[in-house]
Short mmCIF file of C-alpha atoms and ligand atoms in Angstrom, two decimals:
data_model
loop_
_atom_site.label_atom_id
_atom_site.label_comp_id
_atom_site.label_asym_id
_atom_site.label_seq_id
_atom_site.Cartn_x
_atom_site.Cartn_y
_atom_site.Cartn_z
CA UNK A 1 106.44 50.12 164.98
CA UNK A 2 109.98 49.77 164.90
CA UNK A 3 112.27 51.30 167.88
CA UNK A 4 114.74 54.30 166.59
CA UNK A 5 117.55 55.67 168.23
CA UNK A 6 118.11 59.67 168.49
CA UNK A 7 118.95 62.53 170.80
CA UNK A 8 116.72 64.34 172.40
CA UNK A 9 115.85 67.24 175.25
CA UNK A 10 113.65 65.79 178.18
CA UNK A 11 112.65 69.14 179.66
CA UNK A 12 113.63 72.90 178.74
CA UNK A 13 116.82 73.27 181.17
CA UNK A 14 118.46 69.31 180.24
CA UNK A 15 120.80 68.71 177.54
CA UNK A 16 120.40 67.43 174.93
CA UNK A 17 121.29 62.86 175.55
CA UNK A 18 121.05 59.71 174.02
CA UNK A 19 117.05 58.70 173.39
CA UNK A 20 115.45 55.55 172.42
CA UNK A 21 111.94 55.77 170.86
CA UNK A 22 109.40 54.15 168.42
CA UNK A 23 108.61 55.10 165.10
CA UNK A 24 105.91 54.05 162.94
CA UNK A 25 106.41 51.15 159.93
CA UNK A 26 105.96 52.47 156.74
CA UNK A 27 102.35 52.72 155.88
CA UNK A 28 101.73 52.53 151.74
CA UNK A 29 102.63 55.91 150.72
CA UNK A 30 105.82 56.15 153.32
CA UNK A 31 109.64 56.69 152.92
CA UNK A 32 111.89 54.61 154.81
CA UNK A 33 115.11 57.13 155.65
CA UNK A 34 118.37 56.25 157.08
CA UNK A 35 118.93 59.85 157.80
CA UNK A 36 122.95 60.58 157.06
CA UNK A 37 123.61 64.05 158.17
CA UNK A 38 121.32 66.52 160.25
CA UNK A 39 121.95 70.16 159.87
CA UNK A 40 121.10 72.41 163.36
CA UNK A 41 118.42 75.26 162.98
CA UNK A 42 118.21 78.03 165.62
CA UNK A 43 114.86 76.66 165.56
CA UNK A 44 116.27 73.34 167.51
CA UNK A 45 117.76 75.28 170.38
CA UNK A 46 114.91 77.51 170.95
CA UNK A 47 112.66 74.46 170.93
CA UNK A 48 114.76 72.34 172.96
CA UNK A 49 114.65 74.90 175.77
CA UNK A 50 111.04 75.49 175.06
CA UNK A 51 111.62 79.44 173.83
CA UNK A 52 108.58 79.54 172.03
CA UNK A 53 107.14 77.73 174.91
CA UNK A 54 104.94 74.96 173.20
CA UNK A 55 107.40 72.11 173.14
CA UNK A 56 106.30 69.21 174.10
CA UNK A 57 109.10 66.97 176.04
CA UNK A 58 111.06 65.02 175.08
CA UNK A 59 111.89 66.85 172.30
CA UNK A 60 113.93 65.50 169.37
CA UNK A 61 114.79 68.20 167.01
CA UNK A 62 116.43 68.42 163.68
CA UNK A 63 114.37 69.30 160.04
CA UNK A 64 117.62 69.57 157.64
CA UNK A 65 117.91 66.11 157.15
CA UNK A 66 119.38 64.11 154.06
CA UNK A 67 119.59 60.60 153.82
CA UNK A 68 119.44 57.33 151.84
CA UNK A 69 115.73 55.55 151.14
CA UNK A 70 115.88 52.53 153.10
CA UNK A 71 112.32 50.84 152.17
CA UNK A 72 109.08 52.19 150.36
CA UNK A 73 105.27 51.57 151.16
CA UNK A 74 103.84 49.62 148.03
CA UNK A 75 101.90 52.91 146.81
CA UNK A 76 104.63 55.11 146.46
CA UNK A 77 105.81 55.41 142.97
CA UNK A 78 108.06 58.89 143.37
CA UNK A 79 111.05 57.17 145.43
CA UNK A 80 113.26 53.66 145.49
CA UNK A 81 115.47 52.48 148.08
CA UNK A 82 118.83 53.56 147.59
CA UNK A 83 117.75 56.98 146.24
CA UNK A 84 119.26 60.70 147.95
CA UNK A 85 116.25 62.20 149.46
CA UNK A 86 115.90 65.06 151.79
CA UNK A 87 113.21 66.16 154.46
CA UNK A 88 112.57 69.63 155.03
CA UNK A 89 110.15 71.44 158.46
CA UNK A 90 107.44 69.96 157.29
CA UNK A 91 106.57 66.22 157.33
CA UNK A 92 102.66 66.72 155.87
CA UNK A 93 99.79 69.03 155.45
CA UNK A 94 96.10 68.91 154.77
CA UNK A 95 96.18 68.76 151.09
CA UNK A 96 93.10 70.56 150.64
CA UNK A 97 92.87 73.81 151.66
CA UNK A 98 93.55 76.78 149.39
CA UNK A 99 97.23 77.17 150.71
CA UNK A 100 97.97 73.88 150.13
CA UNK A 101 96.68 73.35 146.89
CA UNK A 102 98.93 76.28 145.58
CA UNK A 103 101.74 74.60 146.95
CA UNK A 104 102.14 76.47 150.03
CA UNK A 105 102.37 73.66 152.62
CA UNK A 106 103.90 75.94 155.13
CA UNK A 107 100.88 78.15 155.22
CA UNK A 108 97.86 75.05 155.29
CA UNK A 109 95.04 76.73 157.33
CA UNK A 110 94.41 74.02 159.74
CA UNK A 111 98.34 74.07 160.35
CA UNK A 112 101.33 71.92 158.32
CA UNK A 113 102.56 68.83 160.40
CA UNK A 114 105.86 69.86 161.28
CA UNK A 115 108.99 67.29 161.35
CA UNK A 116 109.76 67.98 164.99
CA UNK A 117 106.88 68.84 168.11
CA UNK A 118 103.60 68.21 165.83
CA UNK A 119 100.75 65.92 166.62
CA UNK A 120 101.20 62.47 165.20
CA UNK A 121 98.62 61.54 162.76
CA UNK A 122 97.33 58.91 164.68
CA UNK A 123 96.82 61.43 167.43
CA UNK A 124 99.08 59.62 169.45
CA UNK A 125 102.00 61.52 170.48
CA UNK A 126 104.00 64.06 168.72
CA UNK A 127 106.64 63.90 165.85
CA UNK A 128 110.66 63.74 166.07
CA UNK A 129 112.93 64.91 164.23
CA UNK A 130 116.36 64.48 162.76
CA UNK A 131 118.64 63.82 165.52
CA UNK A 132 117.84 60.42 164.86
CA UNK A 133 119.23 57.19 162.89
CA UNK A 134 115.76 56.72 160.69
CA UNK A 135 112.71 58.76 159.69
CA UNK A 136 109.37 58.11 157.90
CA UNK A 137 107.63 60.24 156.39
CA UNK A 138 104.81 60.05 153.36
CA UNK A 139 106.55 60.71 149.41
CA UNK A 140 104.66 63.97 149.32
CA UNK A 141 107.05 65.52 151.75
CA UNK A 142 110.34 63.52 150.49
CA UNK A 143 112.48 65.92 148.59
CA UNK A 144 114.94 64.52 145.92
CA UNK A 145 118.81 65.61 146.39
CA UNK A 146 120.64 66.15 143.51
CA UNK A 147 123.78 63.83 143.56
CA UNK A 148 126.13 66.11 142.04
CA UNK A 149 126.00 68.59 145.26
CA UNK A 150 128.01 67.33 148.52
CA UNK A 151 125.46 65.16 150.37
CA UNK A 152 126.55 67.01 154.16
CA UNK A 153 126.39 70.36 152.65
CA UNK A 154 123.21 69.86 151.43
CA UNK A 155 121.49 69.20 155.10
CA UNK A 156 120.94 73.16 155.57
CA UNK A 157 119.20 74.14 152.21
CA UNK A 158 116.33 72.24 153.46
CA UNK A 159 115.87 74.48 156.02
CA UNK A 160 117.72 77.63 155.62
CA UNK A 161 118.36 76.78 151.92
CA UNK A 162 114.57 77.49 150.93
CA UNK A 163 113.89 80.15 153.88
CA UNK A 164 115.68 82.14 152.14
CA UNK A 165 114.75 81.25 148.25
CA UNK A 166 111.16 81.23 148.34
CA UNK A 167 110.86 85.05 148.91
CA UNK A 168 114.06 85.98 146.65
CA UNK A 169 111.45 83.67 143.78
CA UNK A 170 108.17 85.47 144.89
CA UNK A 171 109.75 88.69 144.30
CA UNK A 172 110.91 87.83 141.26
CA UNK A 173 114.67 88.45 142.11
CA UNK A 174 116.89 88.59 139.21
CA UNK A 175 119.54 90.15 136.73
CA UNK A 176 118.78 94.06 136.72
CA UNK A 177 117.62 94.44 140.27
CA UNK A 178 119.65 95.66 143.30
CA UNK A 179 119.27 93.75 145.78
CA UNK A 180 120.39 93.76 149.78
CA UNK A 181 121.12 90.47 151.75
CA UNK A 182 120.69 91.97 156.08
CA UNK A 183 123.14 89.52 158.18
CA UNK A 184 125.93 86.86 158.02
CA UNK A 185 124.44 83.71 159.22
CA UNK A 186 123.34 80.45 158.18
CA UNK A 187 120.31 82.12 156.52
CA UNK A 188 121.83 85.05 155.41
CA UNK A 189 125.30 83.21 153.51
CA UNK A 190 122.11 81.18 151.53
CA UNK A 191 120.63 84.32 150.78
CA UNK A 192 123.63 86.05 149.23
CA UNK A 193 124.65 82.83 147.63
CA UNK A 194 120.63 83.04 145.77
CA UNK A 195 120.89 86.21 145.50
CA UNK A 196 124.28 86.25 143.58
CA UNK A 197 123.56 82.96 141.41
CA UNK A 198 119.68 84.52 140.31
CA UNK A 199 121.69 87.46 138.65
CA UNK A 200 121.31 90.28 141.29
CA UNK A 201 123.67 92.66 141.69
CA UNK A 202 124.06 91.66 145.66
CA UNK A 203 124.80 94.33 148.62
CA UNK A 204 125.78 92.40 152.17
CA UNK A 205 124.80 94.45 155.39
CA UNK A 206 126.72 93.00 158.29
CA UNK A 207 127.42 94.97 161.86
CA UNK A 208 130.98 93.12 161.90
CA UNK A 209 133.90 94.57 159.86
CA UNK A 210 134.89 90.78 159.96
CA UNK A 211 132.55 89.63 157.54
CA UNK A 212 133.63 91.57 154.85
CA UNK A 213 136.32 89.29 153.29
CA UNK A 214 133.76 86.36 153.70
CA UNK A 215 130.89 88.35 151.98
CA UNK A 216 132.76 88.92 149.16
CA UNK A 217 134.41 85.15 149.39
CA UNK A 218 130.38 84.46 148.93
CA UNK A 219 129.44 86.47 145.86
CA UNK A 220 128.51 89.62 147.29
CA UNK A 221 129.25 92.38 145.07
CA UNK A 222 129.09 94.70 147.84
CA UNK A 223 129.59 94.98 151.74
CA UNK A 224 128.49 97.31 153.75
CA UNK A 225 128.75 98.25 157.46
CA UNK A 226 125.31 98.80 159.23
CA UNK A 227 127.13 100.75 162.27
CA UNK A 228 128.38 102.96 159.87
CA UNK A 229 125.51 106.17 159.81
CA UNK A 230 127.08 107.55 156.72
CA UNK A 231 127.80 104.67 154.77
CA UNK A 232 123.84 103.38 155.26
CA UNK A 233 122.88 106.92 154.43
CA UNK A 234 124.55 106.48 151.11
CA UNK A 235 122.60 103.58 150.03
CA UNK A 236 119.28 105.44 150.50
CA UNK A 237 116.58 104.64 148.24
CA UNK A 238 118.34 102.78 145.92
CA UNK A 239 117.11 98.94 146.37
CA UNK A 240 114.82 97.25 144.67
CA UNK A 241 114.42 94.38 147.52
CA UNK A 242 115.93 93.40 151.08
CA UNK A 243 115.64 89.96 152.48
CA UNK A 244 116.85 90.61 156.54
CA UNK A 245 117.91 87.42 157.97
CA UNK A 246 118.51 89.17 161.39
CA UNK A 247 117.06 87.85 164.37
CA UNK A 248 118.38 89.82 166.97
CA UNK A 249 116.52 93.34 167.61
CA UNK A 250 117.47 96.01 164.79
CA UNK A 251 116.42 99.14 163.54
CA UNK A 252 114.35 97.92 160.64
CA UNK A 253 113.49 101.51 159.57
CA UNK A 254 117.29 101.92 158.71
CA UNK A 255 116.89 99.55 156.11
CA UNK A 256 113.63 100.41 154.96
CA UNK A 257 115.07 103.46 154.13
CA UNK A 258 117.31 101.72 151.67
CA UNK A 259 114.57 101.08 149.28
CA UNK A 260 113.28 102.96 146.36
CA UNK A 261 109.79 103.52 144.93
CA UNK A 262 107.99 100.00 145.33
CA UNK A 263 111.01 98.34 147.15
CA UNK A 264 109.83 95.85 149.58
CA UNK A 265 111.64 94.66 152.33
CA UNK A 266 111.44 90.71 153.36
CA UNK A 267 112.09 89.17 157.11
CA UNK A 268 113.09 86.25 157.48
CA UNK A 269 114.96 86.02 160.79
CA UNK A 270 112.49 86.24 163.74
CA UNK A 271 113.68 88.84 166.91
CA UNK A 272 111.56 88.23 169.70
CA UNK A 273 109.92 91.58 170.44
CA UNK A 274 108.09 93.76 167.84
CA UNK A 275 110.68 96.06 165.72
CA UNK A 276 108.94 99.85 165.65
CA UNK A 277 108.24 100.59 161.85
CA UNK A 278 108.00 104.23 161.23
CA UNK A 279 105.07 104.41 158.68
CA UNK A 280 106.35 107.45 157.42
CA UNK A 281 109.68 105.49 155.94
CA UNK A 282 106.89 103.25 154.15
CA UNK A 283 104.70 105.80 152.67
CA UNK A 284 106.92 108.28 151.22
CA UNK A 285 108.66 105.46 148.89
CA UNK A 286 105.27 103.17 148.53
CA UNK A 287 107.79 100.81 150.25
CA UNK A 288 106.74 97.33 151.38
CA UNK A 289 107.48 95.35 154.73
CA UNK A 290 106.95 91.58 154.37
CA UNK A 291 107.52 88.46 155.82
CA UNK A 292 108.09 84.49 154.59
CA UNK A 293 108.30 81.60 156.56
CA UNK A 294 109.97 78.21 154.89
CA UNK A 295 109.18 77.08 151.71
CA UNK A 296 106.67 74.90 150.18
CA UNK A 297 107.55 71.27 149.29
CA UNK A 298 107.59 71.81 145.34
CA UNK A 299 109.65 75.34 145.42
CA UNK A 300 111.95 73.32 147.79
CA UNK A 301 112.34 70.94 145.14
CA UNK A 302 112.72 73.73 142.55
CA UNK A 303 115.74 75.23 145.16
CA UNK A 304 117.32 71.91 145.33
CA UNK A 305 117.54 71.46 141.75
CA UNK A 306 118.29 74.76 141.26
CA UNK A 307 121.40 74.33 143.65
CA UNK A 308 122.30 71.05 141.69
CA UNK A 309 122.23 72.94 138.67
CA UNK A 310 124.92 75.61 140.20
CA UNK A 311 126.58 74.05 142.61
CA UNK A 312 125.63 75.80 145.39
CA UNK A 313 125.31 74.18 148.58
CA UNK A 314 125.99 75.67 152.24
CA UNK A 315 129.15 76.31 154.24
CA UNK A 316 129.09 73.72 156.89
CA UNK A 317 131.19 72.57 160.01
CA UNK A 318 130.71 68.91 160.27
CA UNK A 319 129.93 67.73 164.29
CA UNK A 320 129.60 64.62 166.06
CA UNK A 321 126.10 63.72 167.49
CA UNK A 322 127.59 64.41 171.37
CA UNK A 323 128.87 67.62 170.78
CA UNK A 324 125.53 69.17 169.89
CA UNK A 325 124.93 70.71 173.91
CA UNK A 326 128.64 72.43 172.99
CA UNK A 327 127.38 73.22 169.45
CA UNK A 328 124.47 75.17 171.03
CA UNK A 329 126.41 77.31 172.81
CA UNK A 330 128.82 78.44 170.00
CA UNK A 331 125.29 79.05 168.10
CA UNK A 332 124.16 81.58 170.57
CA UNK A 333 128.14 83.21 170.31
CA UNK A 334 127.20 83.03 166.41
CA UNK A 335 130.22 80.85 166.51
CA UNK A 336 129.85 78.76 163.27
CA UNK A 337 130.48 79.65 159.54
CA UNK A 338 127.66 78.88 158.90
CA UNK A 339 125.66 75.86 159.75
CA UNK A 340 126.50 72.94 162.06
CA UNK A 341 125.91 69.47 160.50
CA UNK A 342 125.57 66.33 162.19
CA UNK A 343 126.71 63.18 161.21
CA UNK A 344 124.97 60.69 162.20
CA UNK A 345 127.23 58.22 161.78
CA UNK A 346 128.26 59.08 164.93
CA UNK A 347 125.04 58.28 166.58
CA UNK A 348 125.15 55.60 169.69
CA UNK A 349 123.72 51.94 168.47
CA UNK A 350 121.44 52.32 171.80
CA UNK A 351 120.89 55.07 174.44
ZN1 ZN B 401 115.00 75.57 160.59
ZN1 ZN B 402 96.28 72.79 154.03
#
């Protein structure tokens, strides 16, 4: 074991302070990390104040990390030290079942070891995240980032880079299709971004009359304003797919409505209490209502070198380690255009 420094919550109402913990050598297959830059998922807050209420304390969150390879466990033959590597929600998997053996980590039936809040595999204890000077975790999960994208920038796609590209690649989203990107956010700027560089012809639906100029600054062919009844009715039936990144409540049958014949419609932001679906808005179109959580760890690979290919990474405002508690709070305001990044640089030596 080696002692790591981080951040981290110690119960649901503290802030988030300096933390001093242990983290395992690097067993044969490891990765060694010195973790650069962090990015900060919604996911973090709500788990730091124990939203989904099966965090276990203290909590150190953070799964958009990018870093250098420090060391490597004498089996692993994918990574060197001194190589860009990136580690996504997931830290490992069982390997066996049928989820995982197509690739889809993030669905394993027993359950995916997550970066942050999961058993260890020793049984002992849980795992921590990102906030945090060093990580280990097995080559399996170790994604490679491509050097010619800006290291910082790059945190988020790990995260809400391939949240939003592994449905846009399941439904086969490309040139020909009309296609509908639901909310401005950290998820939703990667979705347009996809959505644009795949070869869509890309609608943006945003409440906020603000967000127009920045769509468009993004790719999006089109903006239009969800509060605005006759504008939505305009766009009815005419979309081949909708990814909603929208996590607050919404009226989801507003959008289904946007579809045509076969359209399916793809969530990806999580509100808290069921959305009514009126059936009849699905039936009358064949219309679909899905959902997609992550990415697996070889279509995150295929997103990363997809952005390195295009030079796509996300719009990030850079943060020191202390100023995550404020950072929070301008989250919940949707204060941020579009992801917070944490540089780790700025870590202290020892809590
Ligand atoms: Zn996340
Ligand atoms: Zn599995």
């Amino acid at each position: 074991m080696f002692t790591c420094t981080g951040y981290a919550a110690t119960a649901a109402d503290a802030r988030l302070a300096p933390f001093t913990f242990e983290r395992r050598d690097p067993g044969p297959t490891d990765v060694q990390i010195d973790i650069h830059y962090c990015g900060v998922c919604h996911s973090d807050l709500h788990q730091a104040r124990n939203e989904w209420r099966n965090t276990v304390f203290p909590c150190v969150p953070g799964h958009e990390i990018v870093g250098i390879v420090r060391a490597v466990g004498a089996e692993v033959t994918k990574y060197s030290a001194g190589d860009r590597v990136g580690v996504g929600c997931m830290v490992d998997s069982c390997r066996e079942c049928p989820s995982c053996k197509a690739g889809l980590e993030q669905y394993c039936e027993p359950g995916a070891r997550f970066t942050y809040n999961s058993p260890e595999a020793d049984g002992k204890g849980h795992t921590f995240g990102g906030y945090s000077r060093q990580i280990v975790v097995d080559q399996d999960f170790v994604l490679r980032v491509p050097d010619s994208i800006d290291f910082a920038a790059a945190a988020p796609l790990l995260c809400a880079g391939v949240t939003t590209w592994s449905p846009l690649r399941r439904w086969k989203v490309g040139p020909g299709q009309k296609v509908g990107i639901v909310g401005l956010g950290g998820l939703g700027h990667m979705g347009v971004k996809f959505a644009v560089a795949l070869g869509a012809e890309v609608t943006l639906f945003t409440t906020s009359e603000s967000k127009v100029a920045d769509g468009k600054r993004l790719g999006a062919h089109r903006v239009v304003i969800s509060r605005d009844s006759a504008a939505m009715a305009a766009e009815a039936d005419s979309f081949d797919f909708i990814l909603d990144a929208v996590s607050a409540n919404h009226d989801i049958n507003a959008y289904l409505a946007c579809l045509k014949l076969d359209g399916t419609l793809v969530q990806v932001g999580a509100p808290e209490d069921p959305l009514p679906v009126s059936v009849f808005g699905l039936l009358m179109k064949r219309r679909s209502f899905a959902g997609s959580l992550i990415g697996g760890i070889g279509e995150t690979q295929e997103m990363l070198d997809f952005c390195g290919e295009h030079g796509i990474t996300c719009d990030v405002e850079m943060i020191r380690m202390d100023e995550i508690n404020e950072a929070y709070e301008r989250m919940l305001k949707s204060d941020v255009k579009y992801r917070f990044v944490i540089d780790m640089a700025t870590l202290p030596e020892a809590a």
